Coordinates of C-alpha atoms in Angstrom, one line a residue:
X112 CA 53.2 -3.6 -59.3
X113 CA 55.0 -1.5 -56.6
X114 CA 58.8 -1.8 -55.9
X115 CA 61.0 -1.4 -52.8
X116 CA 64.6 -0.7 -52.9
X117 CA 65.7 0.0 -49.6
X118 CA 69.6 -0.3 -50.1
X119 CA 71.2 2.0 -53.1
X120 CA 71.8 5.5 -52.9
X121 CA 71.3 7.9 -55.9
X122 CA 74.9 7.9 -56.6
X123 CA 75.2 4.3 -56.7
X124 CA 72.6 4.1 -59.1
X125 CA 74.1 6.6 -61.5
X126 CA 77.4 4.7 -61.0
X127 CA 79.2 8.1 -62.8
X128 CA 82.6 8.7 -62.4
X129 CA 84.8 11.9 -64.0
X130 CA 83.4 10.6 -67.8
X131 CA 79.9 12.1 -68.2
X132 CA 79.3 9.8 -71.2
X133 CA 80.0 6.6 -69.2
X134 CA 77.4 7.7 -67.0
X135 CA 74.7 8.2 -69.6
X136 CA 72.9 5.0 -70.1
X137 CA 72.8 4.5 -66.3
X138 CA 71.0 8.1 -66.1
X139 CA 68.6 7.2 -69.0
X140 CA 68.1 3.9 -66.9
X141 CA 67.2 5.4 -64.0
X142 CA 65.3 7.9 -65.3
X143 CA 63.0 5.2 -67.1
X144 CA 62.4 3.1 -64.2
X145 CA 61.2 6.5 -62.3
X146 CA 59.0 7.1 -64.9
X147 CA 57.7 3.6 -64.4
X148 CA 57.2 3.9 -60.6
X149 CA 53.4 4.4 -59.7
X150 CA 53.1 7.6 -57.2
X151 CA 52.3 5.5 -54.2
X152 CA 55.4 3.0 -54.3
X153 CA 57.1 5.3 -51.7
X154 CA 54.8 4.3 -49.1
X155 CA 54.4 0.6 -50.0
X156 CA 56.6 -0.1 -47.3
X157 CA 55.2 2.2 -45.0
X158 CA 53.8 0.0 -42.5
X159 CA 57.0 -1.9 -42.1
X160 CA 57.4 0.5 -39.1
X161 CA 54.7 -2.0 -37.3
X162 CA 57.6 -4.9 -37.2
X163 CA 60.1 -4.7 -34.3
X164 CA 62.7 -7.4 -33.1
X165 CA 62.8 -8.7 -29.9
X166 CA 66.6 -9.1 -30.2
X167 CA 69.1 -8.3 -32.7
X168 CA 70.1 -10.3 -35.4
X169 CA 73.7 -10.3 -36.3
X170 CA 74.6 -11.0 -39.8
X171 CA 78.4 -10.8 -41.2
X172 CA 79.9 -8.0 -43.5
X173 CA 79.9 -10.9 -46.5
X174 CA 76.3 -11.9 -46.0
X175 CA 75.3 -8.6 -46.4
X176 CA 77.0 -7.9 -49.3
X177 CA 75.9 -10.9 -51.0
X178 CA 71.9 -10.0 -50.1
X179 CA 72.4 -6.4 -51.6
X180 CA 74.3 -7.5 -54.7
X181 CA 71.1 -10.0 -55.4
X182 CA 68.7 -8.8 -58.6
X183 CA 65.9 -7.3 -57.4
X184 CA 63.0 -10.7 -56.2
X185 CA 59.8 -10.9 -58.4
X186 CA 57.4 -11.5 -55.6
X187 CA 53.9 -13.1 -56.1
X188 CA 50.7 -12.1 -53.8
X189 CA 47.3 -13.5 -53.4
X190 CA 44.7 -11.4 -51.5
X191 CA 44.2 -12.9 -47.9
X192 CA 43.6 -10.2 -45.7
X193 CA 44.6 -9.6 -43.0
X194 CA 47.8 -11.1 -44.6
X195 CA 47.7 -9.5 -47.8
X196 CA 45.3 -7.1 -48.7
X197 CA 45.0 -5.7 -52.7
X198 CA 43.8 -2.1 -53.3
X199 CA 42.2 -1.8 -56.7
X200 CA 42.8 1.5 -56.3
X201 CA 46.3 2.2 -55.8
X202 CA 47.2 -1.4 -57.1
X203 CA 49.2 -2.3 -54.0
X204 CA 49.2 -5.2 -51.1
X205 CA 49.5 -4.6 -47.8
X206 CA 48.9 -6.7 -44.5
X207 CA 51.0 -8.3 -42.1
X208 CA 52.7 -10.2 -44.7
X209 CA 54.0 -7.0 -46.3
X210 CA 54.9 -5.8 -43.4
X211 CA 57.1 -8.6 -42.1
X212 CA 58.5 -9.2 -45.8
X213 CA 59.3 -5.2 -46.2
X214 CA 61.1 -5.0 -42.6
X215 CA 63.2 -7.9 -43.5
X216 CA 63.9 -6.5 -47.1
X217 CA 64.9 -3.5 -45.6
X218 CA 67.4 -5.4 -42.9
X219 CA 68.9 -7.2 -45.5
X220 CA 69.3 -4.5 -48.3
X221 CA 66.9 -6.4 -50.5
X222 CA 64.7 -4.7 -53.4
X223 CA 62.1 -6.5 -54.8
X224 CA 58.7 -5.9 -57.1
X225 CA 55.3 -7.4 -56.2
X226 CA 53.1 -8.1 -59.2
X227 CA 49.3 -8.1 -59.0
X228 CA 48.2 -11.2 -61.4
X229 CA 45.2 -10.5 -60.5
X230 CA 44.3 -12.7 -63.6
X231 CA 46.1 -15.7 -62.6
X232 CA 45.0 -18.7 -59.9
X233 CA 46.6 -19.4 -56.6
X234 CA 47.8 -22.9 -58.1
X235 CA 49.6 -20.6 -61.3
X236 CA 51.2 -18.4 -58.7
X237 CA 52.7 -21.1 -56.6
X238 CA 53.4 -23.2 -60.2
X239 CA 55.7 -20.1 -61.0
X240 CA 57.6 -19.9 -57.7
X241 CA 58.3 -24.0 -58.1
X242 CA 59.6 -23.5 -62.0
X243 CA 61.5 -20.4 -61.0
X244 CA 59.5 -17.8 -62.9
X245 CA 59.4 -15.8 -59.5
X246 CA 61.0 -15.9 -56.4
X247 CA 58.5 -15.8 -53.5
X248 CA 54.6 -16.4 -52.7
X249 CA 52.9 -14.5 -50.4
X250 CA 51.2 -15.8 -48.1
X251 CA 51.0 -19.7 -48.2
X252 CA 50.9 -22.2 -45.2
X253 CA 53.4 -25.6 -45.4
X254 CA 52.6 -28.8 -47.0
X255 CA 55.1 -31.5 -48.0
X256 CA 54.5 -32.4 -51.0
X257 CA 55.3 -27.9 -51.8
X258 CA 58.3 -28.3 -49.9
X259 CA 59.5 -30.7 -52.5
X260 CA 59.7 -27.8 -54.9
X261 CA 60.1 -25.3 -53.0
X262 CA 61.8 -24.0 -49.8
X263 CA 59.6 -22.6 -46.8
X264 CA 60.2 -19.9 -44.0
X265 CA 59.3 -19.9 -40.7
X266 CA 55.7 -19.3 -39.8
X267 CA 54.8 -15.3 -38.8
X268 CA 50.8 -16.1 -38.7
X269 CA 48.5 -18.2 -37.9
X270 CA 44.8 -18.9 -38.6
X271 CA 42.3 -21.6 -39.2
X272 CA 40.2 -23.2 -41.7
X273 CA 36.2 -23.1 -41.0
X274 CA 33.5 -25.2 -42.5
X275 CA 31.0 -23.1 -44.3
X276 CA 27.7 -23.9 -45.2
X277 CA 23.9 -22.0 -46.2
X278 CA 22.3 -20.4 -43.2
X279 CA 19.5 -22.7 -42.0
X280 CA 20.9 -25.7 -43.3
X281 CA 21.2 -29.2 -41.7
X282 CA 24.8 -29.4 -41.8
X283 CA 26.2 -30.9 -38.9
X284 CA 30.1 -31.1 -38.5
X285 CA 31.9 -31.9 -35.6
X286 CA 35.0 -33.1 -36.8
X287 CA 36.6 -33.0 -40.3
X288 CA 35.8 -37.0 -40.4
X289 CA 31.9 -35.8 -40.6
X290 CA 32.4 -34.3 -44.1
X291 CA 32.5 -37.7 -45.4
X292 CA 28.5 -37.6 -45.4
X293 CA 28.5 -34.2 -47.7
X294 CA 29.6 -33.0 -51.0
X295 CA 32.3 -31.0 -49.9
X296 CA 34.6 -27.8 -51.8
X297 CA 38.0 -26.6 -51.7
X298 CA 40.5 -24.3 -53.5
X299 CA 42.7 -26.5 -55.2
X300 CA 46.2 -27.0 -53.5
X301 CA 45.5 -26.0 -50.3
X302 CA 47.6 -27.3 -47.9
X303 CA 44.4 -29.3 -46.1
X304 CA 43.5 -30.8 -49.6
X305 CA 45.7 -33.9 -48.7
X306 CA 43.6 -34.8 -45.7
X307 CA 40.4 -33.9 -47.2
X308 CA 41.1 -36.4 -49.9
X309 CA 41.8 -39.2 -47.4
X310 CA 38.1 -38.5 -45.4
X311 CA 35.9 -37.3 -48.4
X312 CA 35.0 -39.8 -50.7
X313 CA 36.6 -38.9 -54.6
X314 CA 32.8 -38.3 -55.9
X315 CA 31.8 -35.7 -53.3
X316 CA 35.3 -33.6 -53.1
X317 CA 35.0 -30.6 -55.7
X318 CA 38.0 -28.5 -56.3
X319 CA 38.2 -25.1 -57.6
X320 CA 41.1 -23.3 -59.6
X321 CA 39.7 -20.0 -60.5
X322 CA 41.1 -16.5 -60.0
X323 CA 38.7 -15.8 -57.5
X324 CA 37.7 -17.4 -54.0
X325 CA 33.8 -15.9 -55.3
X326 CA 33.1 -19.2 -57.4
X327 CA 33.2 -21.4 -54.3
X328 CA 30.9 -19.7 -51.8
X329 CA 28.6 -19.2 -55.1
X330 CA 28.7 -23.0 -55.1
X331 CA 27.6 -23.4 -51.7
X332 CA 24.4 -20.7 -52.4
X333 CA 23.4 -22.6 -55.8
X334 CA 23.5 -25.8 -53.7
X335 CA 26.4 -27.3 -56.1
X336 CA 27.9 -28.5 -53.2
X337 CA 26.9 -29.1 -49.2
X338 CA 29.7 -26.9 -47.7
X339 CA 32.8 -25.0 -48.3
X340 CA 36.4 -25.5 -46.4
X341 CA 38.0 -22.1 -46.4
X342 CA 40.4 -20.1 -44.4
X343 CA 38.0 -18.4 -41.7
X344 CA 39.5 -15.1 -41.7
X345 CA 39.3 -14.6 -45.4
X346 CA 35.7 -15.8 -45.4
X347 CA 34.5 -13.4 -42.7
X348 CA 35.7 -10.1 -44.6
X349 CA 34.3 -11.8 -48.0
X350 CA 30.9 -12.4 -46.2
X351 CA 30.6 -8.7 -45.9
X352 CA 31.9 -7.3 -49.1
X353 CA 30.3 -9.5 -51.2
X354 CA 27.0 -9.5 -49.2
X355 CA 27.1 -13.3 -48.2
X356 CA 24.9 -13.1 -45.5
X357 CA 23.3 -16.4 -46.5
X358 CA 26.2 -18.4 -45.5
X359 CA 27.4 -19.2 -41.8
X360 CA 31.0 -20.7 -40.4
X361 CA 29.4 -23.9 -38.9
X362 CA 32.7 -25.0 -37.3
X363 CA 36.2 -23.7 -36.8
X364 CA 38.8 -26.6 -37.6
X365 CA 41.2 -25.3 -34.5
X366 CA 42.7 -28.8 -34.8
X367 CA 44.4 -28.1 -38.3
X368 CA 45.9 -24.4 -37.5
X369 CA 47.1 -22.7 -40.7
X370 CA 50.4 -21.2 -40.0
X371 CA 51.4 -18.8 -42.8
X372 CA 55.1 -18.6 -44.6
X373 CA 57.0 -17.5 -47.1
X374 CA 57.9 -19.7 -49.8
X375 CA 61.1 -19.2 -52.0
X376 CA 61.9 -21.0 -55.3
X377 CA 64.7 -23.2 -54.9
X378 CA 68.2 -21.8 -55.7
X379 CA 71.3 -22.1 -53.8
X380 CA 70.9 -18.1 -53.2
X381 CA 67.5 -18.8 -52.0
X382 CA 68.6 -21.4 -49.5
X383 CA 71.1 -18.6 -47.5
X384 CA 68.2 -16.2 -47.9
X385 CA 65.7 -18.2 -46.4
X386 CA 68.0 -18.9 -43.4
X387 CA 68.2 -15.3 -43.0
X388 CA 64.5 -15.0 -43.1
X389 CA 64.1 -17.7 -40.5
X390 CA 66.5 -15.9 -38.0
X391 CA 64.7 -12.4 -38.2
X392 CA 61.0 -14.5 -37.9
X393 CA 62.6 -16.4 -34.9
X394 CA 62.7 -13.0 -33.0
X395 CA 60.3 -10.7 -34.7
X396 CA 57.0 -9.3 -33.0
X397 CA 54.2 -8.7 -34.9
X398 CA 51.9 -7.9 -32.8
X399 CA 51.4 -4.1 -33.7
X400 CA 51.0 -5.5 -37.2
X401 CA 48.4 -7.9 -36.1
X402 CA 46.5 -5.6 -34.1
X403 CA 46.7 -2.6 -37.1
X404 CA 45.4 -5.0 -39.9
X405 CA 43.1 -7.4 -38.0
X406 CA 41.6 -3.7 -36.6
X407 CA 41.6 -2.1 -40.3
X408 CA 39.1 -5.2 -40.8
X409 CA 37.0 -4.4 -37.4
X410 CA 36.8 -0.6 -38.8
X411 CA 35.7 -1.6 -42.2
X412 CA 32.6 -3.8 -41.2
X413 CA 31.5 -1.0 -38.9
X414 CA 31.7 1.3 -42.1
X415 CA 29.9 -1.4 -43.9
X416 CA 27.0 -1.6 -41.5
X417 CA 26.8 2.1 -41.3
X418 CA 26.4 2.3 -44.8
X419 CA 24.1 -0.8 -44.7
X420 CA 21.8 1.1 -42.0
X421 CA 21.6 3.9 -44.2
X422 CA 20.4 2.6 -47.5
X423 CA 18.0 0.3 -45.5
X424 CA 16.6 3.5 -44.0
X425 CA 16.2 4.8 -47.1
X426 CA 15.0 2.2 -48.9
X427 CA 12.4 1.8 -46.4
X428 CA 11.4 5.6 -46.8
X429 CA 11.0 5.4 -50.3
X430 CA 8.9 2.3 -50.1
X431 CA 7.0 4.2 -47.8
X432 CA 6.5 7.3 -49.7
X433 CA 6.1 5.2 -52.7
X434 CA 3.1 3.3 -50.8
X435 CA 1.2 6.1 -49.4
X436 CA 1.2 8.0 -53.0
X437 CA -0.4 5.1 -54.0
X438 CA -3.0 4.7 -51.4
X439 CA -3.5 8.4 -51.9
X440 CA -4.3 7.7 -55.6
X441 CA -6.4 4.5 -55.1
X442 CA -9.9 4.2 -53.8
X443 CA -10.4 3.5 -50.0
X444 CA -11.3 0.1 -51.1
X445 CA -7.3 -0.7 -51.6
X446 CA -6.6 1.0 -48.3
X447 CA -6.6 -2.2 -46.0
X448 CA -4.3 -4.3 -49.0
X449 CA -1.8 -1.8 -48.9
X450 CA -1.9 -0.9 -45.2
X451 CA -1.0 -5.0 -45.0
X452 CA 1.8 -4.6 -47.6
X453 CA 3.6 -2.0 -45.8
X454 CA 3.6 -3.9 -42.6
X455 CA 5.2 -6.9 -44.3
X456 CA 7.7 -4.7 -45.7
X457 CA 8.6 -2.9 -42.3
X458 CA 8.8 -6.2 -40.5
X459 CA 11.6 -7.1 -43.6
X460 CA 13.5 -4.1 -42.8
X461 CA 13.1 -4.9 -39.1
X462 CA 14.4 -8.5 -39.2
X463 CA 17.6 -7.0 -41.5
X464 CA 18.3 -4.3 -39.1
X465 CA 17.8 -6.8 -36.1
X466 CA 20.3 -9.3 -38.4
X467 CA 22.8 -6.1 -38.7
X468 CA 22.8 -5.5 -34.8
X469 CA 23.6 -9.1 -33.9
X470 CA 26.4 -8.9 -36.3
X471 CA 27.6 -5.6 -34.6
X472 CA 27.4 -7.1 -31.5
X473 CA 29.5 -10.2 -32.4
X474 CA 32.2 -7.8 -34.2
X475 CA 32.4 -5.8 -30.9
X476 CA 32.9 -8.8 -29.1
X477 CA 35.8 -10.0 -31.1
X478 CA 37.2 -6.5 -30.9
X479 CA 37.8 -6.9 -27.2
X480 CA 39.2 -10.3 -27.4
X481 CA 42.4 -12.0 -27.6
X482 CA 42.4 -14.2 -30.8
X483 CA 44.6 -16.6 -29.2
X484 CA 43.5 -17.4 -25.8
X485 CA 39.8 -15.9 -26.2
X486 CA 40.7 -13.6 -22.8
X487 CA 40.1 -9.6 -23.1
X488 CA 42.7 -7.6 -24.9
X489 CA 44.8 -5.4 -23.8
X490 CA 42.8 -2.3 -25.2
X491 CA 39.7 -3.6 -23.1
X492 CA 41.9 -4.2 -20.3
X493 CA 42.8 -0.5 -20.4
X494 CA 39.1 0.5 -20.6
X495 CA 38.2 -1.4 -17.6
X496 CA 41.1 -0.3 -15.6
X497 CA 39.7 2.9 -15.7
X498 CA 36.4 2.3 -15.2
X499 CA 37.1 0.4 -12.2
X500 CA 39.4 3.3 -10.9
X501 CA 36.9 5.7 -11.4
X502 CA 34.4 3.5 -9.4
X503 CA 37.4 2.9 -6.5
X504 CA 37.4 6.9 -6.0
X505 CA 33.6 7.3 -5.8
X506 CA 33.3 4.4 -3.3
X507 CA 36.2 4.1 -1.6
X508 CA 36.5 0.1 -1.8
X509 CA 39.8 -1.4 -2.1
X510 CA 41.1 -1.9 -5.9
X511 CA 43.6 -4.7 -6.4
X512 CA 45.7 -5.5 -9.5
X513 CA 47.9 -8.6 -10.4
X514 CA 50.3 -8.1 -13.8
X515 CA 51.3 -12.1 -14.5
X516 CA 54.0 -12.7 -16.8
X517 CA 55.4 -16.6 -17.8
X518 CA 59.3 -17.1 -16.4
X519 CA 61.5 -18.2 -19.3
X520 CA 58.7 -18.4 -22.2
X521 CA 61.2 -17.4 -25.0
X522 CA 63.2 -20.9 -24.2
X523 CA 59.7 -22.6 -24.3
X524 CA 59.9 -21.2 -28.0
X525 CA 63.4 -22.2 -28.9
X526 CA 63.1 -25.8 -27.2
X527 CA 59.5 -26.5 -28.5
X528 CA 58.5 -24.3 -31.0
X529 CA 56.0 -21.5 -31.2
X530 CA 53.2 -23.8 -32.0
X531 CA 53.8 -25.4 -28.3
X532 CA 53.9 -22.1 -26.8
X533 CA 50.8 -21.1 -28.4
X534 CA 49.2 -23.8 -26.7
X535 CA 51.2 -23.3 -23.0
X536 CA 49.5 -19.6 -23.3
X537 CA 46.2 -21.2 -23.8
X538 CA 46.8 -23.2 -21.0
X539 CA 47.5 -20.7 -18.7
X540 CA 44.6 -18.5 -19.7
X541 CA 42.8 -21.5 -18.5
X542 CA 44.0 -21.2 -15.5
X543 CA 43.3 -17.6 -14.8
X544 CA 39.7 -18.2 -16.1
X545 CA 39.3 -20.9 -13.3
X546 CA 41.1 -19.2 -10.5
X547 CA 39.1 -15.6 -11.0
X548 CA 35.3 -16.7 -10.4
X549 CA 33.6 -13.3 -10.3
X550 CA 31.6 -11.7 -12.8
X551 CA 33.3 -8.6 -11.7
X552 CA 36.8 -9.6 -12.2
X553 CA 38.8 -9.2 -15.7
X554 CA 41.6 -11.0 -16.9
X555 CA 43.1 -10.3 -19.9
X556 CA 46.3 -10.8 -22.1
X557 CA 48.4 -7.7 -22.0
X558 CA 51.0 -8.9 -24.5
X559 CA 53.3 -11.9 -25.6
X560 CA 53.5 -14.0 -22.4
X561 CA 52.1 -11.0 -20.0
X562 CA 48.9 -11.3 -18.6
X563 CA 46.7 -9.0 -15.7
X564 CA 43.9 -9.6 -13.4
X565 CA 41.9 -6.6 -12.3
X566 CA 39.7 -7.2 -8.8
X567 CA 37.4 -4.8 -7.7
X568 CA 36.5 -4.9 -4.1
X569 CA 39.4 -7.0 -3.6
X570 CA 41.3 -6.5 -0.2
X571 CA 45.5 -7.1 -0.2
X572 CA 45.1 -10.6 1.5
X573 CA 42.6 -11.6 -0.9
X574 CA 44.3 -10.5 -4.1
X575 CA 47.4 -12.2 -2.4
X576 CA 45.2 -15.6 -2.3
X577 CA 44.2 -15.2 -6.2
X578 CA 47.7 -14.6 -7.1
X579 CA 49.2 -18.0 -5.4
X580 CA 46.1 -19.9 -6.5
X581 CA 47.1 -19.1 -10.5
X582 CA 50.6 -19.7 -9.5
X583 CA 50.2 -23.3 -7.7
X584 CA 47.4 -23.9 -10.5
X585 CA 50.0 -23.2 -13.6
X586 CA 52.6 -25.4 -11.4
X587 CA 50.1 -28.3 -11.2
X588 CA 49.7 -28.0 -15.4
X589 CA 53.2 -29.4 -14.6
X590 CA 54.5 -28.2 -18.1
X591 CA 58.0 -29.1 -19.3
X592 CA 60.5 -26.1 -19.7
X593 CA 63.8 -27.6 -19.9
X594 CA 66.9 -26.2 -19.8
X595 CA 65.7 -23.8 -16.5
X596 CA 65.3 -24.3 -12.9
X597 CA 62.7 -25.6 -12.2
X598 CA 62.2 -27.4 -15.2
X599 CA 58.4 -26.8 -15.5
X600 CA 56.4 -23.7 -16.4
X601 CA 56.3 -21.0 -13.9
X602 CA 54.9 -17.7 -13.5
X603 CA 56.1 -14.3 -11.6
X604 CA 53.1 -12.3 -10.7
X605 CA 53.4 -8.2 -9.1
X606 CA 50.1 -7.6 -7.2
X607 CA 49.4 -4.2 -6.1
X608 CA 46.2 -3.1 -4.3
X609 CA 45.1 0.8 -3.5
X610 CA 43.4 1.5 0.0
X611 CA 43.6 5.5 0.1
X612 CA 44.6 8.5 -2.0
X613 CA 44.4 9.2 -5.8
X614 CA 47.7 8.4 -7.2
X615 CA 45.8 7.8 -10.6
X616 CA 45.1 4.0 -12.1
X617 CA 48.5 4.2 -14.3
X618 CA 50.4 4.6 -10.8
X619 CA 48.6 1.3 -9.6
X620 CA 49.3 -0.3 -12.7
X621 CA 53.1 1.4 -12.2
X622 CA 53.2 -0.5 -8.9
X623 CA 51.9 -3.9 -9.7
X624 CA 54.3 -3.9 -12.7
X625 CA 57.3 -2.7 -10.4
X626 CA 56.5 -5.8 -8.1
X627 CA 56.8 -8.1 -11.3
X628 CA 59.9 -6.5 -12.0
X629 CA 61.2 -7.3 -8.3
X630 CA 60.0 -11.0 -8.4
X631 CA 61.8 -11.6 -11.6
X632 CA 65.3 -9.9 -10.2
X633 CA 65.1 -11.8 -7.1
X634 CA 64.9 -15.2 -9.4
X635 CA 61.6 -15.4 -10.9
X636 CA 58.6 -18.1 -9.8
X637 CA 57.2 -16.1 -6.8
X638 CA 54.7 -13.5 -6.0
X639 CA 55.7 -9.8 -4.7
X640 CA 52.8 -7.4 -3.6
X641 CA 52.4 -4.3 -2.5
X642 CA 49.7 -1.7 -0.7
X643 CA 50.2 1.5 -2.1
X644 CA 51.3 3.6 0.9
X645 CA 52.0 0.9 3.0
X646 CA 54.9 -1.8 3.7
X647 CA 55.7 -4.5 0.9
X648 CA 54.1 -8.6 1.4
X649 CA 56.9 -11.2 -0.1
X650 CA 57.0 -14.7 -0.9
X651 CA 58.2 -17.4 -2.6
X652 CA 55.8 -19.5 -4.4
X653 CA 56.8 -23.1 -5.4

């Protein structure tokens, strides 16, 4: 386990006054605690720095004093990357859920301990929280049955279930209803289980309650069940770690998003604590943590494939050497047989290498893609901006850039919830893709509710037309946004076009961003444009 206590000074822990005898017992307790702490405990919450608040959370002095006075929380966790990943060597958890929990604990002055509990099933850990034997479970998705016996916070991360089958099987799943045609496996107690029980006949629905999820995947491989319904992100990592390359995701259940939350045991103190957590979760920005931990998975996959390639090459070299030695020792009569065997081995190796290359290409695509909107992400945009600016310097052709912000987006989240906010962002992304048709153009989600459009070989008037088309397209969606004027979703857009000179790619972005800022200052719902070194264009949209 690892401990975190951001609130107490050494003097407060010792509790010593003028009488050294009175301080003896606290000193002994402190020494025993330090001896029990692992060497890495100080770094267990280092990645909380990846979390930031979009606005401050105000708490009264009395509330903070009550939280600081709470005994250390007993936290039960389960390995579910990228939210919580268990390090066998360090015996600690890390991930998005840990970063957020550490951050809020530091803000509230809470101390806590995370117990690995590697010999317990997920259902057993959840039951501990429900029975008050543990305070918090990390991470868990919401269900009405669980809420009756515990307290859920607001969500901090969303993923999806997937239908997993053997590679090459004739499983055809277009919706959850199609699962009724198959023998389905699911981990006992997951939030989707009640829905599956309504759809899949009882004789065909097999539940698994083991300390590791590997059992359900082995059941698919052995043919005990036709498909498994499991978290997609966790399966992808396990597929590489456990070499389940004969299993594939045949369907992602986007219609049933899985929002992860913290699950507290029921008590008056925890009710107050959950309310405080919700206030932080409502204004928290986890994008940096998500990028780091999802990027960590990608680096792991790349390292794994590189090591696997090396092993395959070593195996092929060993096989070739053995075959050559055998050919040398045997008579010419057996030469043709050995040559055929060598060719078959090489074909098998080539097939393995091709499969690994295809997997690597898929991972490269994922690394350039925003997980919510499936547009290009910020890193890919930065790379393409540098590339296109270099081409502008060589050819002198105009280069235009749009920086787009969704007006009053915080109001959407506050009024309708983050799930609706995500739907709005996906709808805006669809308008952007339809409005920018050329293969050379790039549309990206830059972060939060901000998007960018990179338009090579595009004159100022054409860039202006694209911006107008995008703004009108979003207005035509007529997505409600109450309490603002106008009461529907609108955009503010900054446009910058460079025709001559060499101010640098970052200056081009800065000019477009400045135009966006001006558009927002002038009341939002409008387009502002500039040509570097020339007069400014302005027009109200809507």
